[in-house]
Coordinates of C-alpha atoms in Angstrom, one line a residue:
M1 CA 32.6 -0.3 -7.8
R2 CA 30.5 2.6 -9.1
V3 CA 27.5 1.4 -7.1
N4 CA 29.2 1.3 -3.8
K5 CA 30.6 4.8 -4.3
T6 CA 27.2 6.2 -5.2
L7 CA 25.8 4.1 -1.8
L8 CA 28.4 5.9 0.1
V9 CA 27.6 9.3 -1.1
G10 CA 23.9 8.7 -0.7
A11 CA 24.3 7.4 2.9
T12 CA 26.7 10.4 3.7
V13 CA 24.1 12.9 2.5
T14 CA 21.4 11.2 4.2
A15 CA 23.2 11.2 7.5
G16 CA 24.5 14.8 7.3
S17 CA 21.0 16.1 6.3
L18 CA 19.5 14.0 9.2
G19 CA 22.1 15.5 11.6
W20 CA 21.4 19.0 10.5
I21 CA 17.7 18.5 10.9
L22 CA 17.9 17.1 14.4
S23 CA 20.4 19.6 15.6
S24 CA 17.9 22.4 16.6
K25 CA 14.9 21.6 18.8
E26 CA 12.7 23.9 16.2
K27 CA 13.6 21.4 13.3
R28 CA 13.0 18.5 15.4
N29 CA 9.4 19.7 16.1
Q30 CA 8.7 20.6 12.6
L31 CA 10.0 17.1 11.8
H32 CA 7.8 15.4 14.3
N33 CA 4.6 17.7 13.1
V34 CA 5.3 16.6 9.5
K35 CA 5.6 12.9 10.7
E36 CA 2.1 13.1 12.6
G37 CA 0.5 14.7 9.8
L38 CA 1.6 12.0 7.4
V39 CA 0.3 9.1 9.9
T40 CA -2.8 11.0 10.5
K41 CA -3.5 11.3 6.7
F42 CA -2.9 7.8 6.2
K43 CA -4.8 6.4 8.9
K44 CA -7.8 8.8 8.0
R45 CA -7.7 7.3 4.1
R46 CA -7.7 3.7 5.5
K47 CA -10.8 4.4 7.9
E48 CA -12.5 5.9 4.5
D49 CA -11.9 2.6 2.9
L50 CA -13.9 0.6 5.5
P51 CA -16.2 -1.0 5.6
V52 CA -16.6 -2.7 2.3
E53 CA -20.2 -2.4 1.3
K54 CA -20.4 -5.5 -1.0
G55 CA -17.8 -7.5 0.7
G56 CA -18.2 -10.9 -0.6
N57 CA -22.0 -10.7 -1.1
P58 CA -23.0 -9.2 -4.3
D59 CA -26.7 -8.1 -4.8
P60 CA -28.7 -10.4 -6.6
A61 CA -30.1 -7.5 -8.6
N62 CA -26.8 -6.5 -9.8
I63 CA -26.3 -8.5 -12.9
E64 CA -22.7 -7.1 -13.8
D65 CA -21.5 -8.2 -10.2
N66 CA -23.2 -11.6 -10.4
S67 CA -21.7 -12.4 -13.9
M68 CA -18.3 -11.4 -12.7
V69 CA -18.7 -13.6 -9.7
S70 CA -19.9 -16.5 -11.8
E71 CA -17.0 -16.0 -14.3
G72 CA -14.7 -16.2 -11.5
A73 CA -15.8 -19.3 -10.2
M74 CA -15.8 -20.8 -13.6
T75 CA -12.2 -19.8 -14.2
S76 CA -11.0 -21.6 -11.2
V77 CA -13.1 -24.9 -12.1
Q78 CA -11.9 -24.8 -15.5
Y79 CA -8.2 -24.8 -14.3
Y80 CA -9.0 -27.7 -11.8
N81 CA -10.4 -29.8 -14.6
E82 CA -7.3 -29.0 -17.0
K83 CA -5.0 -29.8 -14.0
K84 CA -6.9 -32.9 -13.3
Q85 CA -7.0 -34.0 -17.1
D86 CA -3.2 -33.6 -17.4

């Protein structure tokens, strides 16, 4: 019962706040600008992450990457062998 009351209060406060923000054109514009800024920031961050330089093709000279790839391959082979023996 307490959870329902908390959710009801939260929904009421949210609806009231949203109504207050959307009541004037100036506040709507501010909300729109904030939303656009966040979307732009998120898209920019995603573009910075791409392209992946080594995506699936480790450099043969980089021993650390090669050992990690071989360990990963051996882990899956070991798992398969254990399941096959059971």
